[in-house]
């Protein structure tokens, strides 16, 4: 019973901002397990994580790291265990301990939790260990069983290979995109991240011969690849390095094969990329086609991105048409009312 009381007391003290008192409560909580160390029980991962965070905040980084390393890994990690692993990686990286980071990686890849793996890869990259980050993502992608999770990890691998803002002296062959196009499923946030990454890459100075090779590859994939919808969206993101007729090729691919909710979402993401590139007319056409796709989840033919596209084109009539449809939905804006409020601000 005492441990339950101490845990709630420690949580309350943390919420009140009384760090010293909270740490003392967590220490007393852990001491209860030491008194009865013959029962084989260890302090739970929440208490270890909270103690380590409080020690780190006090500047006792070595003590925090020793605490985290001394806690045995759980067979089934929970959110506290994963957060503790991430904190251990951050503290290990601060010390420049590469071998320690490798030990953390070994434990992490045994736990197929994509969010924590991506967060760990970011810690590795930020600590100046891009090779370790790439290795972690590769191992995680090989272990992933769900197609959508493989898609997320493959997008992260691409971004790790060609980071945002880094100078591009030479482009790798466009075939590096094939694993992504063959993933078998897409995840919404990773899909947007991929298109944003590709658009950022297209906006940089890249060798002309390599850019032409990428354009030809994407056009071929949009015509007959394993994921024509995504390839066509990628072709739109690559338009600054491509040709005017590439959008027509993308539109043709979408008209041929786009049928599902996830395709509608992909077209909307492509429209947003086109709009940011200053191609409002193409953005409107992509969004209009997306709005025509059948769906059970979204109401109406218009999408929030169409507001900015109509404004950029100076089309007041189109803007009025969109507004009229949105306000007559029940409730106004439907399930995406927040997106519509943002669009009309």
GROMACS .gro file of C-alpha atoms in nm:
model
  345
    1UNK     CA    1   0.000   0.000   0.000
    2UNK     CA    2   0.285   0.240   0.076
    3UNK     CA    3   0.416   0.222  -0.280
    4UNK     CA    4   0.079   0.327  -0.424
    5UNK     CA    5   0.069   0.627  -0.189
    6UNK     CA    6   0.427   0.728  -0.268
    7UNK     CA    7   0.375   0.702  -0.641
    8UNK     CA    8   0.069   0.928  -0.636
    9UNK     CA    9   0.249   1.170  -0.403
   10UNK     CA   10   0.549   1.187  -0.639
   11UNK     CA   11   0.325   1.247  -0.940
   12UNK     CA   12   0.144   1.526  -0.759
   13UNK     CA   13   0.468   1.692  -0.651
   14UNK     CA   14   0.594   1.684  -1.010
   15UNK     CA   15   0.274   1.848  -1.133
   16UNK     CA   16   0.319   2.118  -0.869
   17UNK     CA   17   0.673   2.183  -0.989
   18UNK     CA   18   0.837   2.075  -0.663
   19UNK     CA   19   1.124   1.884  -0.820
   20UNK     CA   20   1.331   1.818  -0.507
   21UNK     CA   21   1.035   1.685  -0.312
   22UNK     CA   22   0.921   1.476  -0.609
   23UNK     CA   23   1.267   1.321  -0.643
   24UNK     CA   24   1.270   1.239  -0.272
   25UNK     CA   25   0.929   1.071  -0.305
   26UNK     CA   26   1.042   0.866  -0.606
   27UNK     CA   27   1.359   0.766  -0.418
   28UNK     CA   28   1.154   0.651  -0.123
   29UNK     CA   29   0.928   0.461  -0.363
   30UNK     CA   30   1.232   0.281  -0.508
   31UNK     CA   31   1.363   0.209  -0.158
   32UNK     CA   32   1.050   0.004  -0.086
   33UNK     CA   33   1.159  -0.242  -0.352
   34UNK     CA   34   1.511  -0.260  -0.210
   35UNK     CA   35   1.378  -0.351   0.134
   36UNK     CA   36   1.193  -0.644  -0.021
   37UNK     CA   37   1.451  -0.732  -0.286
   38UNK     CA   38   1.398  -1.106  -0.230
   39UNK     CA   39   1.064  -1.100  -0.411
   40UNK     CA   40   1.225  -1.050  -0.755
   41UNK     CA   41   1.035  -0.727  -0.824
   42UNK     CA   42   1.202  -0.414  -0.963
   43UNK     CA   43   1.082  -0.051  -0.957
   44UNK     CA   44   0.853   0.011  -1.252
   45UNK     CA   45   0.976   0.197  -1.559
   46UNK     CA   46   0.773   0.509  -1.475
   47UNK     CA   47   0.959   0.563  -1.149
   48UNK     CA   48   1.296   0.502  -1.314
   49UNK     CA   49   1.214   0.748  -1.592
   50UNK     CA   50   1.089   1.017  -1.354
   51UNK     CA   51   1.391   0.982  -1.125
   52UNK     CA   52   1.628   1.000  -1.423
   53UNK     CA   53   1.457   1.310  -1.560
   54UNK     CA   54   1.472   1.485  -1.224
   55UNK     CA   55   1.839   1.393  -1.178
   56UNK     CA   56   1.914   1.518  -1.529
   57UNK     CA   57   1.736   1.847  -1.454
   58UNK     CA   58   1.955   1.887  -1.144
   59UNK     CA   59   2.265   1.843  -1.358
   60UNK     CA   60   2.342   1.495  -1.222
   61UNK     CA   61   2.365   1.341  -1.568
   62UNK     CA   62   2.600   1.058  -1.472
   63UNK     CA   63   2.367   0.947  -1.193
   64UNK     CA   64   2.067   0.963  -1.429
   65UNK     CA   65   2.249   0.756  -1.692
   66UNK     CA   66   2.362   0.498  -1.436
   67UNK     CA   67   2.004   0.464  -1.315
   68UNK     CA   68   1.871   0.410  -1.667
   69UNK     CA   69   2.140   0.158  -1.756
   70UNK     CA   70   2.082  -0.035  -1.434
   71UNK     CA   71   1.712  -0.084  -1.502
   72UNK     CA   72   1.649  -0.424  -1.669
   73UNK     CA   73   1.468  -0.407  -2.003
   74UNK     CA   74   1.108  -0.523  -1.996
   75UNK     CA   75   0.996  -0.808  -2.218
   76UNK     CA   76   0.707  -0.591  -2.338
   77UNK     CA   77   0.814  -0.224  -2.327
   78UNK     CA   78   0.554   0.038  -2.241
   79UNK     CA   79   0.556   0.412  -2.311
   80UNK     CA   80   0.769   0.483  -2.001
   81UNK     CA   81   1.024   0.221  -2.100
   82UNK     CA   82   1.054   0.372  -2.448
   83UNK     CA   83   1.087   0.725  -2.310
   84UNK     CA   84   1.356   0.601  -2.071
   85UNK     CA   85   1.544   0.444  -2.361
   86UNK     CA   86   1.529   0.772  -2.552
   87UNK     CA   87   1.656   0.966  -2.250
   88UNK     CA   88   1.938   0.714  -2.212
   89UNK     CA   89   2.031   0.770  -2.577
   90UNK     CA   90   2.035   1.149  -2.528
   91UNK     CA   91   2.255   1.127  -2.219
   92UNK     CA   92   2.484   0.874  -2.386
   93UNK     CA   93   2.515   1.097  -2.693
   94UNK     CA   94   2.606   1.394  -2.471
   95UNK     CA   95   2.902   1.191  -2.345
   96UNK     CA   96   3.008   1.095  -2.697
   97UNK     CA   97   2.982   0.727  -2.608
   98UNK     CA   98   2.935   0.557  -2.946
   99UNK     CA   99   2.949   0.206  -2.802
  100UNK     CA  100   2.681   0.302  -2.555
  101UNK     CA  101   2.463   0.428  -2.840
  102UNK     CA  102   2.507   0.096  -3.018
  103UNK     CA  103   2.385  -0.087  -2.707
  104UNK     CA  104   2.076   0.134  -2.697
  105UNK     CA  105   2.016   0.063  -3.067
  106UNK     CA  106   2.038  -0.311  -3.009
  107UNK     CA  107   1.764  -0.291  -2.749
  108UNK     CA  108   1.552  -0.054  -2.958
  109UNK     CA  109   1.532  -0.268  -3.271
  110UNK     CA  110   1.387  -0.555  -3.065
  111UNK     CA  111   1.083  -0.337  -2.995
  112UNK     CA  112   0.885  -0.280  -3.318
  113UNK     CA  113   0.748   0.059  -3.217
  114UNK     CA  114   0.796   0.296  -3.508
  115UNK     CA  115   0.748   0.626  -3.324
  116UNK     CA  116   1.019   0.549  -3.068
  117UNK     CA  117   1.255   0.420  -3.337
  118UNK     CA  118   1.214   0.736  -3.543
  119UNK     CA  119   1.271   0.950  -3.233
  120UNK     CA  120   1.587   0.755  -3.153
  121UNK     CA  121   1.711   0.796  -3.511
  122UNK     CA  122   1.663   1.172  -3.475
  123UNK     CA  123   1.870   1.171  -3.153
  124UNK     CA  124   2.146   0.980  -3.333
  125UNK     CA  125   2.143   1.218  -3.628
  126UNK     CA  126   2.145   1.527  -3.406
  127UNK     CA  127   2.440   1.388  -3.211
  128UNK     CA  128   2.650   1.364  -3.526
  129UNK     CA  129   2.598   0.993  -3.588
  130UNK     CA  130   2.409   0.977  -3.921
  131UNK     CA  131   2.558   0.636  -4.002
  132UNK     CA  132   2.414   0.490  -3.682
  133UNK     CA  133   2.078   0.654  -3.754
  134UNK     CA  134   2.071   0.503  -4.103
  135UNK     CA  135   2.168   0.163  -3.966
  136UNK     CA  136   1.891   0.178  -3.706
  137UNK     CA  137   1.629   0.270  -3.967
  138UNK     CA  138   1.745  -0.009  -4.198
  139UNK     CA  139   1.723  -0.272  -3.925
  140UNK     CA  140   1.385  -0.141  -3.810
  141UNK     CA  141   1.247  -0.145  -4.165
  142UNK     CA  142   1.355  -0.507  -4.211
  143UNK     CA  143   1.174  -0.608  -3.893
  144UNK     CA  144   0.856  -0.411  -3.963
  145UNK     CA  145   0.559  -0.628  -4.054
  146UNK     CA  146   0.287  -0.372  -4.129
  147UNK     CA  147   0.314  -0.211  -4.476
  148UNK     CA  148   0.225   0.136  -4.342
  149UNK     CA  149   0.505   0.115  -4.084
  150UNK     CA  150   0.751   0.008  -4.352
  151UNK     CA  151   0.641   0.308  -4.553
  152UNK     CA  152   0.714   0.544  -4.262
  153UNK     CA  153   1.058   0.394  -4.205
  154UNK     CA  154   1.145   0.406  -4.574
  155UNK     CA  155   1.056   0.775  -4.589
  156UNK     CA  156   1.281   0.833  -4.288
  157UNK     CA  157   1.562   0.645  -4.464
  158UNK     CA  158   1.531   0.871  -4.767
  159UNK     CA  159   1.538   1.184  -4.554
  160UNK     CA  160   1.841   1.050  -4.370
  161UNK     CA  161   2.023   0.980  -4.694
  162UNK     CA  162   1.956   1.325  -4.840
  163UNK     CA  163   1.889   1.559  -4.544
  164UNK     CA  164   1.698   1.884  -4.585
  165UNK     CA  165   1.921   2.180  -4.666
  166UNK     CA  166   2.233   1.975  -4.732
  167UNK     CA  167   2.419   2.064  -5.054
  168UNK     CA  168   2.356   1.821  -5.337
  169UNK     CA  169   2.679   1.757  -5.525
  170UNK     CA  170   2.540   1.443  -5.686
  171UNK     CA  171   2.206   1.266  -5.678
  172UNK     CA  172   2.184   0.894  -5.611
  173UNK     CA  173   2.000   0.692  -5.876
  174UNK     CA  174   1.622   0.744  -5.862
  175UNK     CA  175   1.575   0.373  -5.798
  176UNK     CA  176   1.621   0.453  -5.428
  177UNK     CA  177   1.251   0.548  -5.441
  178UNK     CA  178   1.141   0.200  -5.549
  179UNK     CA  179   1.117   0.046  -5.198
  180UNK     CA  180   0.884   0.330  -5.103
  181UNK     CA  181   0.666   0.283  -5.410
  182UNK     CA  182   0.651  -0.091  -5.338
  183UNK     CA  183   0.559  -0.055  -4.970
  184UNK     CA  184   0.201  -0.167  -5.033
  185UNK     CA  185   0.042   0.102  -4.814
  186UNK     CA  186   0.086   0.468  -4.728
  187UNK     CA  187   0.074   0.655  -4.399
  188UNK     CA  188  -0.066   1.007  -4.414
  189UNK     CA  189   0.198   1.203  -4.224
  190UNK     CA  190   0.488   1.013  -4.382
  191UNK     CA  191   0.335   1.065  -4.726
  192UNK     CA  192   0.327   1.442  -4.673
  193UNK     CA  193   0.680   1.429  -4.533
  194UNK     CA  194   0.803   1.247  -4.844
  195UNK     CA  195   0.644   1.494  -5.084
  196UNK     CA  196   0.775   1.792  -4.886
  197UNK     CA  197   1.123   1.636  -4.885
  198UNK     CA  198   1.113   1.575  -5.260
  199UNK     CA  199   0.986   1.927  -5.329
  200UNK     CA  200   1.268   2.068  -5.116
  201UNK     CA  201   1.518   1.857  -5.306
  202UNK     CA  202   1.377   1.976  -5.640
  203UNK     CA  203   1.412   2.339  -5.530
  204UNK     CA  204   1.787   2.299  -5.477
  205UNK     CA  205   2.068   2.313  -5.728
  206UNK     CA  206   2.110   1.958  -5.855
  207UNK     CA  207   2.308   1.823  -6.150
  208UNK     CA  208   2.098   1.857  -6.465
  209UNK     CA  209   2.170   1.509  -6.599
  210UNK     CA  210   2.070   1.347  -6.270
  211UNK     CA  211   1.757   1.566  -6.246
  212UNK     CA  212   1.652   1.453  -6.594
  213UNK     CA  213   1.709   1.092  -6.489
  214UNK     CA  214   1.482   1.137  -6.188
  215UNK     CA  215   1.217   1.304  -6.404
  216UNK     CA  216   1.218   1.014  -6.652
  217UNK     CA  217   1.202   0.761  -6.370
  218UNK     CA  218   0.906   0.929  -6.198
  219UNK     CA  219   0.722   0.967  -6.528
  220UNK     CA  220   0.770   0.596  -6.598
  221UNK     CA  221   0.652   0.500  -6.248
  222UNK     CA  222   0.343   0.722  -6.284
  223UNK     CA  223   0.268   0.547  -6.612
  224UNK     CA  224   0.309   0.185  -6.502
  225UNK     CA  225   0.469   0.155  -6.157
  226UNK     CA  226   0.354  -0.033  -5.846
  227UNK     CA  227   0.202   0.283  -5.690
  228UNK     CA  228   0.107   0.512  -5.974
  229UNK     CA  229  -0.084   0.754  -5.750
  230UNK     CA  230   0.213   0.825  -5.526
  231UNK     CA  231   0.453   0.834  -5.821
  232UNK     CA  232   0.234   1.095  -5.990
  233UNK     CA  233   0.229   1.301  -5.671
  234UNK     CA  234   0.609   1.271  -5.655
  235UNK     CA  235   0.627   1.388  -6.016
  236UNK     CA  236   0.432   1.700  -5.914
  237UNK     CA  237   0.675   1.763  -5.627
  238UNK     CA  238   0.963   1.728  -5.876
  239UNK     CA  239   0.813   1.975  -6.126
  240UNK     CA  240   1.076   2.249  -6.064
  241UNK     CA  241   1.328   2.006  -6.217
  242UNK     CA  242   1.088   1.862  -6.473
  243UNK     CA  243   0.885   1.985  -6.768
  244UNK     CA  244   0.543   2.143  -6.812
  245UNK     CA  245   0.392   1.825  -6.957
  246UNK     CA  246   0.483   1.627  -6.645
  247UNK     CA  247   0.174   1.755  -6.465
  248UNK     CA  248  -0.043   1.629  -6.752
  249UNK     CA  249   0.120   1.286  -6.707
  250UNK     CA  250   0.046   1.297  -6.334
  251UNK     CA  251  -0.315   1.399  -6.394
  252UNK     CA  252  -0.358   1.116  -6.645
  253UNK     CA  253  -0.225   0.861  -6.397
  254UNK     CA  254  -0.462   0.982  -6.127
  255UNK     CA  255  -0.758   0.968  -6.362
  256UNK     CA  256  -0.668   0.608  -6.451
  257UNK     CA  257  -0.612   0.455  -6.106
  258UNK     CA  258  -0.709   0.691  -5.820
  259UNK     CA  259  -1.016   0.538  -5.656
  260UNK     CA  260  -0.982   0.523  -5.276
  261UNK     CA  261  -0.972   0.745  -4.969
  262UNK     CA  262  -0.595   0.718  -4.941
  263UNK     CA  263  -0.567   0.824  -5.307
  264UNK     CA  264  -0.784   1.129  -5.236
  265UNK     CA  265  -0.554   1.218  -4.948
  266UNK     CA  266  -0.246   1.175  -5.167
  267UNK     CA  267  -0.389   1.407  -5.434
  268UNK     CA  268  -0.466   1.666  -5.169
  269UNK     CA  269  -0.105   1.649  -5.045
  270UNK     CA  270   0.018   1.688  -5.402
  271UNK     CA  271  -0.207   1.993  -5.446
  272UNK     CA  272  -0.057   2.150  -5.133
  273UNK     CA  273   0.295   2.093  -5.268
  274UNK     CA  274   0.201   2.246  -5.603
  275UNK     CA  275   0.049   2.548  -5.430
  276UNK     CA  276   0.364   2.610  -5.227
  277UNK     CA  277   0.563   2.591  -5.550
  278UNK     CA  278   0.352   2.874  -5.697
  279UNK     CA  279   0.150   2.649  -5.930
  280UNK     CA  280  -0.197   2.746  -5.818
  281UNK     CA  281  -0.376   2.634  -6.135
  282UNK     CA  282  -0.227   2.286  -6.120
  283UNK     CA  283  -0.303   2.274  -5.746
  284UNK     CA  284  -0.668   2.355  -5.816
  285UNK     CA  285  -0.691   2.084  -6.083
  286UNK     CA  286  -0.534   1.822  -5.855
  287UNK     CA  287  -0.765   1.915  -5.566
  288UNK     CA  288  -1.071   1.923  -5.793
  289UNK     CA  289  -0.992   1.572  -5.915
  290UNK     CA  290  -0.942   1.458  -5.554
  291UNK     CA  291  -1.280   1.602  -5.463
  292UNK     CA  292  -1.447   1.394  -5.732
  293UNK     CA  293  -1.317   1.064  -5.591
  294UNK     CA  294  -1.576   0.858  -5.403
  295UNK     CA  295  -1.543   0.863  -5.025
  296UNK     CA  296  -1.742   0.770  -4.718
  297UNK     CA  297  -1.535   0.978  -4.476
  298UNK     CA  298  -1.537   1.331  -4.610
  299UNK     CA  299  -1.824   1.551  -4.715
  300UNK     CA  300  -1.848   1.760  -5.030
  301UNK     CA  301  -1.643   1.797  -5.347
  302UNK     CA  302  -1.417   2.073  -5.221
  303UNK     CA  303  -1.103   2.053  -5.009
  304UNK     CA  304  -0.944   2.316  -4.782
  305UNK     CA  305  -0.641   2.357  -5.009
  306UNK     CA  306  -0.875   2.488  -5.279
  307UNK     CA  307  -0.933   2.807  -5.081
  308UNK     CA  308  -0.571   2.920  -5.111
  309UNK     CA  309  -0.559   2.803  -5.474
  310UNK     CA  310  -0.866   3.009  -5.566
  311UNK     CA  311  -0.725   3.313  -5.387
  312UNK     CA  312  -0.392   3.278  -5.569
  313UNK     CA  313  -0.577   3.258  -5.901
  314UNK     CA  314  -0.798   3.556  -5.814
  315UNK     CA  315  -1.107   3.343  -5.875
  316UNK     CA  316  -1.369   3.503  -5.652
  317UNK     CA  317  -1.649   3.297  -5.806
  318UNK     CA  318  -1.474   2.971  -5.721
  319UNK     CA  319  -1.400   3.095  -5.370
  320UNK     CA  320  -1.768   3.180  -5.318
  321UNK     CA  321  -1.870   2.837  -5.449
  322UNK     CA  322  -1.638   2.663  -5.202
  323UNK     CA  323  -1.761   2.878  -4.913
  324UNK     CA  324  -2.123   2.814  -5.000
  325UNK     CA  325  -2.076   2.438  -4.997
  326UNK     CA  326  -1.884   2.441  -4.672
  327UNK     CA  327  -2.129   2.652  -4.470
  328UNK     CA  328  -2.421   2.435  -4.580
  329UNK     CA  329  -2.265   2.118  -4.445
  330UNK     CA  330  -2.392   1.983  -4.113
  331UNK     CA  331  -2.217   2.102  -3.908
  332UNK     CA  332  -2.056   2.379  -4.116
  333UNK     CA  333  -1.724   2.243  -4.242
  334UNK     CA  334  -1.820   1.884  -4.159
  335UNK     CA  335  -1.564   1.664  -3.985
  336UNK     CA  336  -1.281   1.887  -4.113
  337UNK     CA  337  -1.418   2.213  -3.977
  338UNK     CA  338  -1.086   2.305  -3.817
  339UNK     CA  339  -0.906   2.274  -4.151
  340UNK     CA  340  -1.170   2.493  -4.313
  341UNK     CA  341  -1.142   2.759  -4.041
  342UNK     CA  342  -0.766   2.770  -4.096
  343UNK     CA  343  -0.810   2.786  -4.475
  344UNK     CA  344  -1.051   3.081  -4.459
  345UNK     CA  345  -0.858   3.281  -4.198
   0.00000   0.00000   0.00000
